[in-house]
Coordinates of C-alpha atoms in Angstrom, one line a residue:
X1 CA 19.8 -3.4 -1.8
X2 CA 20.3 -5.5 -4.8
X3 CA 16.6 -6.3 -6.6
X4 CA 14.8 -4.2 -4.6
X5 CA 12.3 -1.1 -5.3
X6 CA 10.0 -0.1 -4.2
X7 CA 7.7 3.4 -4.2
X8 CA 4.1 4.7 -3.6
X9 CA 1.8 6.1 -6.5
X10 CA -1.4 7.8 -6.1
X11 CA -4.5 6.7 -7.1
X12 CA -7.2 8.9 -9.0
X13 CA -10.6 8.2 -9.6
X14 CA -11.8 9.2 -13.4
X15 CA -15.2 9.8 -14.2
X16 CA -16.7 10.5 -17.9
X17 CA -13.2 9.8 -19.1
X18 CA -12.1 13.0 -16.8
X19 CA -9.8 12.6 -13.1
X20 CA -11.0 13.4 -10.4
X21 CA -9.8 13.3 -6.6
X22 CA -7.4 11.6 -5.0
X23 CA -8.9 8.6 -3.8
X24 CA -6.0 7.0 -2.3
X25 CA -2.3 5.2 -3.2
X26 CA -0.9 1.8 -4.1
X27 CA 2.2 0.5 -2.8
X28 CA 4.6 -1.3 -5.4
X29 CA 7.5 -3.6 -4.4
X30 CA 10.1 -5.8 -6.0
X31 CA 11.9 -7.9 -4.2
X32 CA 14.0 -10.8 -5.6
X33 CA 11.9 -9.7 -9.1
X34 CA 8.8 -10.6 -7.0
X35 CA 6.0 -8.2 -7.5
X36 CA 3.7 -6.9 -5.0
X37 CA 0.6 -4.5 -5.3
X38 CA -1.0 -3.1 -2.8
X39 CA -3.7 -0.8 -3.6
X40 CA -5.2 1.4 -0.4
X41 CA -8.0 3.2 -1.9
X42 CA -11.1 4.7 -0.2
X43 CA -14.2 4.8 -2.8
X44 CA -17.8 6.1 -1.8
X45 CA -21.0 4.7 -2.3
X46 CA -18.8 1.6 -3.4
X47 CA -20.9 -1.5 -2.6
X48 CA -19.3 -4.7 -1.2
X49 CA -18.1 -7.4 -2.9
X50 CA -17.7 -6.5 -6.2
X51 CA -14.7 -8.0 -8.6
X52 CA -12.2 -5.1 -9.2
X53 CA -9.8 -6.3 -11.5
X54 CA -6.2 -4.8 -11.1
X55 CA -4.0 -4.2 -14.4
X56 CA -0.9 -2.8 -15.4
X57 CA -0.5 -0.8 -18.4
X58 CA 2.0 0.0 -21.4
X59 CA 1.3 2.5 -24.3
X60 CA 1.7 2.0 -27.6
X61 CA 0.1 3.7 -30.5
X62 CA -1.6 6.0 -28.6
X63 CA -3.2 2.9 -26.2
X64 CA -3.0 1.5 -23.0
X65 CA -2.9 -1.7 -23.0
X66 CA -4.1 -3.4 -20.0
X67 CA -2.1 -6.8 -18.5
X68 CA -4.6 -8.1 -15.9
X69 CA -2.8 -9.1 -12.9
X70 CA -5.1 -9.8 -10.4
X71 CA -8.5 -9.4 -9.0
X72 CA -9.9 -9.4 -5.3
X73 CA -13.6 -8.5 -3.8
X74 CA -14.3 -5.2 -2.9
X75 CA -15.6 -4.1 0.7
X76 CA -18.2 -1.7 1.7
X77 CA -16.5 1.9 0.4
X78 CA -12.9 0.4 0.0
X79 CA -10.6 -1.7 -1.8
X80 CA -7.7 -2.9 -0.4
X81 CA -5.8 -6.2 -1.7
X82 CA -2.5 -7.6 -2.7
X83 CA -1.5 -8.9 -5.6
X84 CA 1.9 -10.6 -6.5
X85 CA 3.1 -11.4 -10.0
X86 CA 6.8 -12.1 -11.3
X87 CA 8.3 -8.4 -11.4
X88 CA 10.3 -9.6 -14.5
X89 CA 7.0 -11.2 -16.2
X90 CA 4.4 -9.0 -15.2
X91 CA 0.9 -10.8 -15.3
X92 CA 2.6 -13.6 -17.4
X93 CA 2.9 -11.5 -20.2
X94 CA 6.7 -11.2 -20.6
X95 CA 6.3 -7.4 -19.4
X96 CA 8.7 -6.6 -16.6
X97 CA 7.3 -3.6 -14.4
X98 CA 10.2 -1.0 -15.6
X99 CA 8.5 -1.2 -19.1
X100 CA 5.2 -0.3 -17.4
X101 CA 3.7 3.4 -17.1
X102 CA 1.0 3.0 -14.2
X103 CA -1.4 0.5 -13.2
X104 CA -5.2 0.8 -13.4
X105 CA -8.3 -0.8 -11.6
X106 CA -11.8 -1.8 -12.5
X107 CA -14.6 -2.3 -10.0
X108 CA -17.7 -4.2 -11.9
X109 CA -20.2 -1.4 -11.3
X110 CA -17.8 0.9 -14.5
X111 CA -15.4 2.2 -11.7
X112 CA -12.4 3.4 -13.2
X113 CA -9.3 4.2 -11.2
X114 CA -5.7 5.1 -12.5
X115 CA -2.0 5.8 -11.5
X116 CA 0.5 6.5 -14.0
X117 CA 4.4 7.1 -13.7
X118 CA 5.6 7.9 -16.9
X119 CA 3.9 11.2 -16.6
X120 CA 1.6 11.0 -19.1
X121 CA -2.3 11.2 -18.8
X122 CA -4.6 8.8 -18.7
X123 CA -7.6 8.6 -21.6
X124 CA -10.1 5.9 -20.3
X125 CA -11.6 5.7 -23.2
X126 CA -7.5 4.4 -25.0
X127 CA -7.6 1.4 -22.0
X128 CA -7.7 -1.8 -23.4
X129 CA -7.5 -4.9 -22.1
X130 CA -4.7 -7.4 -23.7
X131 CA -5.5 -10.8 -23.8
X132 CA -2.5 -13.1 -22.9
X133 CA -2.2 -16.6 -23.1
X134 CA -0.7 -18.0 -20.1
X135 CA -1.5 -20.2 -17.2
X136 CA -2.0 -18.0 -14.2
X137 CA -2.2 -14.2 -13.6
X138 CA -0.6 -13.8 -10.0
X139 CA -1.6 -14.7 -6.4
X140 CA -4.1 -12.4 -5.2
X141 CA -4.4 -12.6 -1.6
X142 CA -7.5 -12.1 0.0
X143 CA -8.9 -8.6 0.6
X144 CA -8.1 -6.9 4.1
X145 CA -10.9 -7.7 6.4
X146 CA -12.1 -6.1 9.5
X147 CA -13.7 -8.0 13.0
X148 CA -17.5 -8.2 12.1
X149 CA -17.2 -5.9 9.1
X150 CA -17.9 -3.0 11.7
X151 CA -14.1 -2.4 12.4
X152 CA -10.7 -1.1 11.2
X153 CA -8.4 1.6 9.1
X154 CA -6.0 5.4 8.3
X155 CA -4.4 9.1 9.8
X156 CA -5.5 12.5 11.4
X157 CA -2.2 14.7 10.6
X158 CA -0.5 16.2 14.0
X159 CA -1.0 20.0 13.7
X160 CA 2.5 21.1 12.7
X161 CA 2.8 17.9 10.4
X162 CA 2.3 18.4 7.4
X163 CA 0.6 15.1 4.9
X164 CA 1.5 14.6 1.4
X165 CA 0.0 17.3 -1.3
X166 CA -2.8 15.3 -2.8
X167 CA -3.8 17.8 -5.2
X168 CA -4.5 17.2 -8.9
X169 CA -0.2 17.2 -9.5
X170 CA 0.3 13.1 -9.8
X171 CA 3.2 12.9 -7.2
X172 CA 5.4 9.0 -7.3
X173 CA 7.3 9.2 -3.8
X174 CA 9.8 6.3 -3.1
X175 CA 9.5 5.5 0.6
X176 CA 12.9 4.7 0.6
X177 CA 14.4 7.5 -0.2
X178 CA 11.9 9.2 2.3
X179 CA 12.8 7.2 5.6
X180 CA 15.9 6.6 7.0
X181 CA 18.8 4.4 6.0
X182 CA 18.3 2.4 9.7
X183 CA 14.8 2.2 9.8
X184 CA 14.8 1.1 6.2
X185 CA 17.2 -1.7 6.9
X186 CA 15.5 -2.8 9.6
X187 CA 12.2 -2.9 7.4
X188 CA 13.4 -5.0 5.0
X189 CA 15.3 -6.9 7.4
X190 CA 11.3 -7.9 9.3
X191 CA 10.0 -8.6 5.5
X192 CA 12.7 -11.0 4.5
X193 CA 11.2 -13.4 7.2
X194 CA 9.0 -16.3 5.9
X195 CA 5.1 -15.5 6.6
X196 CA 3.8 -17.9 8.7
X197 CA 1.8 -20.8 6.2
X198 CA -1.6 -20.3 8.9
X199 CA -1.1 -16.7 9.0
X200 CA -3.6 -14.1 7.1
X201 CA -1.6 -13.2 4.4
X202 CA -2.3 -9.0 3.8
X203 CA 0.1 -6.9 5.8
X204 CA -0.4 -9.7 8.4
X205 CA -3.9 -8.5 9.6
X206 CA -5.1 -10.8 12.3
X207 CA -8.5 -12.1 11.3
X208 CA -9.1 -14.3 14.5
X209 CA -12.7 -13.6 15.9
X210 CA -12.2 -11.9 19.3
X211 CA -14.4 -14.7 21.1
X212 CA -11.6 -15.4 24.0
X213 CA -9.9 -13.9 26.5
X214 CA -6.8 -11.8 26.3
X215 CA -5.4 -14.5 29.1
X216 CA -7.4 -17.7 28.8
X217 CA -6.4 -20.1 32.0
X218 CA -5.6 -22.9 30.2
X219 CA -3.0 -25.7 30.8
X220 CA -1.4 -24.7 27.6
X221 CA -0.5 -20.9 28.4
X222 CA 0.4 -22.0 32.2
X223 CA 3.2 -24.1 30.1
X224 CA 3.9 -20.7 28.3
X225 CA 7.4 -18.9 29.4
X226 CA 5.9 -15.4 30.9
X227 CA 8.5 -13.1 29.6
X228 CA 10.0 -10.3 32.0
X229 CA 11.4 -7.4 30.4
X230 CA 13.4 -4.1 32.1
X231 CA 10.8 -1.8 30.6
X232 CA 7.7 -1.3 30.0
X233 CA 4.0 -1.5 32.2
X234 CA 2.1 -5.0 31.1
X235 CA -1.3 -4.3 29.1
X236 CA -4.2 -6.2 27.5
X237 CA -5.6 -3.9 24.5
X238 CA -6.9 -6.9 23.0
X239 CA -9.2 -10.0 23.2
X240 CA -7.1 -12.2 21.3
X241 CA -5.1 -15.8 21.5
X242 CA -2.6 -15.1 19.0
X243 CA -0.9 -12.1 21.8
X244 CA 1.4 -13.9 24.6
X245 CA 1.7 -10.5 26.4
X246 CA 1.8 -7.0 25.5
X247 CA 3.3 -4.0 27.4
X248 CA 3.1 -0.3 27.1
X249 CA 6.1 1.4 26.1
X250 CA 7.6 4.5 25.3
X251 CA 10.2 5.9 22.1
X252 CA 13.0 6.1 24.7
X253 CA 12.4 2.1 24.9
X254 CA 13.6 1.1 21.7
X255 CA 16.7 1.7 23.4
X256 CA 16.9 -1.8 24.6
X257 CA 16.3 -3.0 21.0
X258 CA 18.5 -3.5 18.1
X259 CA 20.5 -0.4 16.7
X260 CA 18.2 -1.2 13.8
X261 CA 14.9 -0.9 15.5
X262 CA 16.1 1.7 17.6
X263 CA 16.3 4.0 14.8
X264 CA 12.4 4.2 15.0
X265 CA 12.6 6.6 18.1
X266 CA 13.1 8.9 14.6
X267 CA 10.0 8.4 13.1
X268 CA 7.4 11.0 13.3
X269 CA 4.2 9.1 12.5
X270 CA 5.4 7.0 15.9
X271 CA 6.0 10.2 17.9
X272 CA 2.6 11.6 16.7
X273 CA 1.5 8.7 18.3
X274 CA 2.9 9.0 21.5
X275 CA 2.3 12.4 21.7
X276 CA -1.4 11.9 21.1
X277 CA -1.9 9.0 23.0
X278 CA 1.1 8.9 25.3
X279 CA 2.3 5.7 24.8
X280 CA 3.9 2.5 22.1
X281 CA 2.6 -1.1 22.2
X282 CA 4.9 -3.9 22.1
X283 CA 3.4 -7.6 21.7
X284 CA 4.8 -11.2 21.5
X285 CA 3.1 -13.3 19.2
X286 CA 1.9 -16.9 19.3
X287 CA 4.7 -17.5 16.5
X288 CA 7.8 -16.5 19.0
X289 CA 8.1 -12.6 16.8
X290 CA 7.3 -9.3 18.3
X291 CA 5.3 -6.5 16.8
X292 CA 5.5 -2.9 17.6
X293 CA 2.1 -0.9 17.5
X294 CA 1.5 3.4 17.3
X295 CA -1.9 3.9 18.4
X296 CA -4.7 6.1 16.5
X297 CA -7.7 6.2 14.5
X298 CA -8.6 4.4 11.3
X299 CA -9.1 6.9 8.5
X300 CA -7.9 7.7 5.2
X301 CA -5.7 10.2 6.0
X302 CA -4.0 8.4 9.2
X303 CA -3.6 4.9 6.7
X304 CA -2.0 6.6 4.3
X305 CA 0.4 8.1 6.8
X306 CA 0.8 5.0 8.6
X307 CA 2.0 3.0 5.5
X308 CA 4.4 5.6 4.6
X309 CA 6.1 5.1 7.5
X310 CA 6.6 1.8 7.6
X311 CA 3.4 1.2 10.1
X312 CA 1.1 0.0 7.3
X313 CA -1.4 -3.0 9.4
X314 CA -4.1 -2.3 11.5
X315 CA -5.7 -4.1 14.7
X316 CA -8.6 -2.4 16.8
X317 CA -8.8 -2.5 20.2
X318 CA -11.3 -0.8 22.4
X319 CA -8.5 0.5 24.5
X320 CA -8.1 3.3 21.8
X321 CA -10.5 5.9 22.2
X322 CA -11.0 8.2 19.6
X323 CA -14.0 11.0 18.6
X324 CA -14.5 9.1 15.0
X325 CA -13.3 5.9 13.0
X326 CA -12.7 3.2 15.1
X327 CA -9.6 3.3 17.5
X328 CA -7.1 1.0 17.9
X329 CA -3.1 0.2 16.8
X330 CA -1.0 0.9 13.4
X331 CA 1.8 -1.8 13.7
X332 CA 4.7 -3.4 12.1
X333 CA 7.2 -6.4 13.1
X334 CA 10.3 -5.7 15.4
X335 CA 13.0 -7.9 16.1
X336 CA 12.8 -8.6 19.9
X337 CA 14.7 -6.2 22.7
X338 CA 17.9 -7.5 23.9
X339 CA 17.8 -10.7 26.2
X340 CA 15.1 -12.1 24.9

């Protein structure tokens, strides 16, 4: 597609100017030369709400100079934002990403993380913020939050899957090239769709309190079209308004769907799902769209698969029962099956 990248870099943590481990990835997309950052990083003994500012970076005379793009608040152990600049203008600087050769992150406590994809190390000690005049540095959107600060996120790998080498080697994998023409299309098909102006604006987290019923008896909802579909066994994982009805589902499903969608019968972190759990969600939404949900555990290893493949939000649900992290439903938007 015309105007669009987009790719995953992995994000190191450097201590005493050295690197260190993996500590997790960020997600870069251009889209119509709109830039968006998504950093997924998992940080010990990182306390909450601390500023971490994100930059991008160009060398020149042996520096990295830093154009701040955005900032966000950190959470207990984690960081996990989005940030969107002009991909032609990065930061307001008159930078356009290409030019770029990684992206770095400070947390206020002297945390120091760094991807680069021009192959060349990082020195923390050559980092140097550039100051720009201009009138704005990007949206940040507001950092992924969880119910009660006590829920949500990432993968345990199936046992003959193997995840991507994280090992000292800085790898730069573009998803696109990784997935399949179909379920790509249908990908970007879901993101081209206007976000809803009342929605939360990170990967479409839902950050509704779960203070009502998954049904509430109201005069409203018994206006409500109850939708009927060929397929599928009704189900309530969740205490939440937002969810008209969901249904439990299985690959062989997406049948009924879209050739598009139906191309995700193909994807493995969706049967590792199913074969773990033995069954798909599918939801209507308040809004009138559909969302398709792989259950598992929130970890770092089962996020960083999830987003890979296209499965990159998280809602709990107490449904999900798992022997650590916190259970519940990787998910992505679907165009809805046939008929409806």
């Amino acid at each position: 597609m015309v105007g669009y990248r987009r790719f995953i870099a992995y994000v190191y943590e450097y201590r005493k100017g050295k690197k260190e481990d993996n500590c997790g990835f960020m997600k870069v997309e251009v889209r119509n030369h709109m830039c968006t950052i998504e950093p997924h990083l998992q940080v010990g003994n990182l306390a909450a709400g601390e500023v971490c500012k994100v930059y991008g970076f160009v060398r020149k005379e042996g520096l990295m100079n830093g154009i701040l793009l955005g900032s966000c608040k950190t959470e207990a152990n984690r960081i996990e934002c989005l940030v969107e600049t002009d991909g032609m203008d990065m930061g307001g600087s008159g930078i356009p990403l290409e030019k770029m050769g990684g992206m770095i992150l400070l947390t206020e406590s002297g945390g120091f993380f760094g991807t680069e994809w021009d192959d060349r190390t990082i020195r923390p000690e050559n980092f140097k913020e550039s100051i720009i005049k201009k009138e704005e540095t990007g949206t940040v959107c507001e950092i992924i939050k969880e119910k009660a600060e006590e829920k949500l996120e990432n993968e345990s790998k199936p046992e003959t899957d193997s995840t991507p080498d994280l090992d000292d080697r800085h790898e730069v994998e573009d998803v696109v090239e990784q997935m399949q023409d179909d379920l790509l299309e249908a990908e970007e098909m879901i993101s081209d769709e206007p976000q809803a102006k009342d929605e939360p604006t990170v990967g479409g987290i839902w950050e509704a309190e779960q203070k009502i019923t998954c049904r509430v008896n109201t005069k409203q909802e018994e206006k409500e079209k109850t939708i009927a579909l060929p397929f599928g066994q009704p189900f309530c994982p969740f205490q939440d308004s937002d969810l008209n009805q969901c249904w439990k589902i299985t690959p062989q499903d997406l049948v009924h769907f879209p050739r598009r969608q139906c191309a995700l019968r193909n994807n493995r972190f969706l049967q590792y799902g199913y074969y773990n759990f033995g069954h798909l969600l599918l939801c209507h939404r308040s809004n009138g769209r559909y969302i398709l949900g792989v259950p598992g555990s929130y970890d770092q290893q089962e996020q960083f698969m999830a987003g890979m493949f296209g499965f990159s939000c998280f809602k709990e649900s107490n449904c999900i029962k798992v022997k650590k992290g916190r259970g519940g439903y990787w998910y992505r938007a679907i165009d809805p099956p046939a008929g409806c």
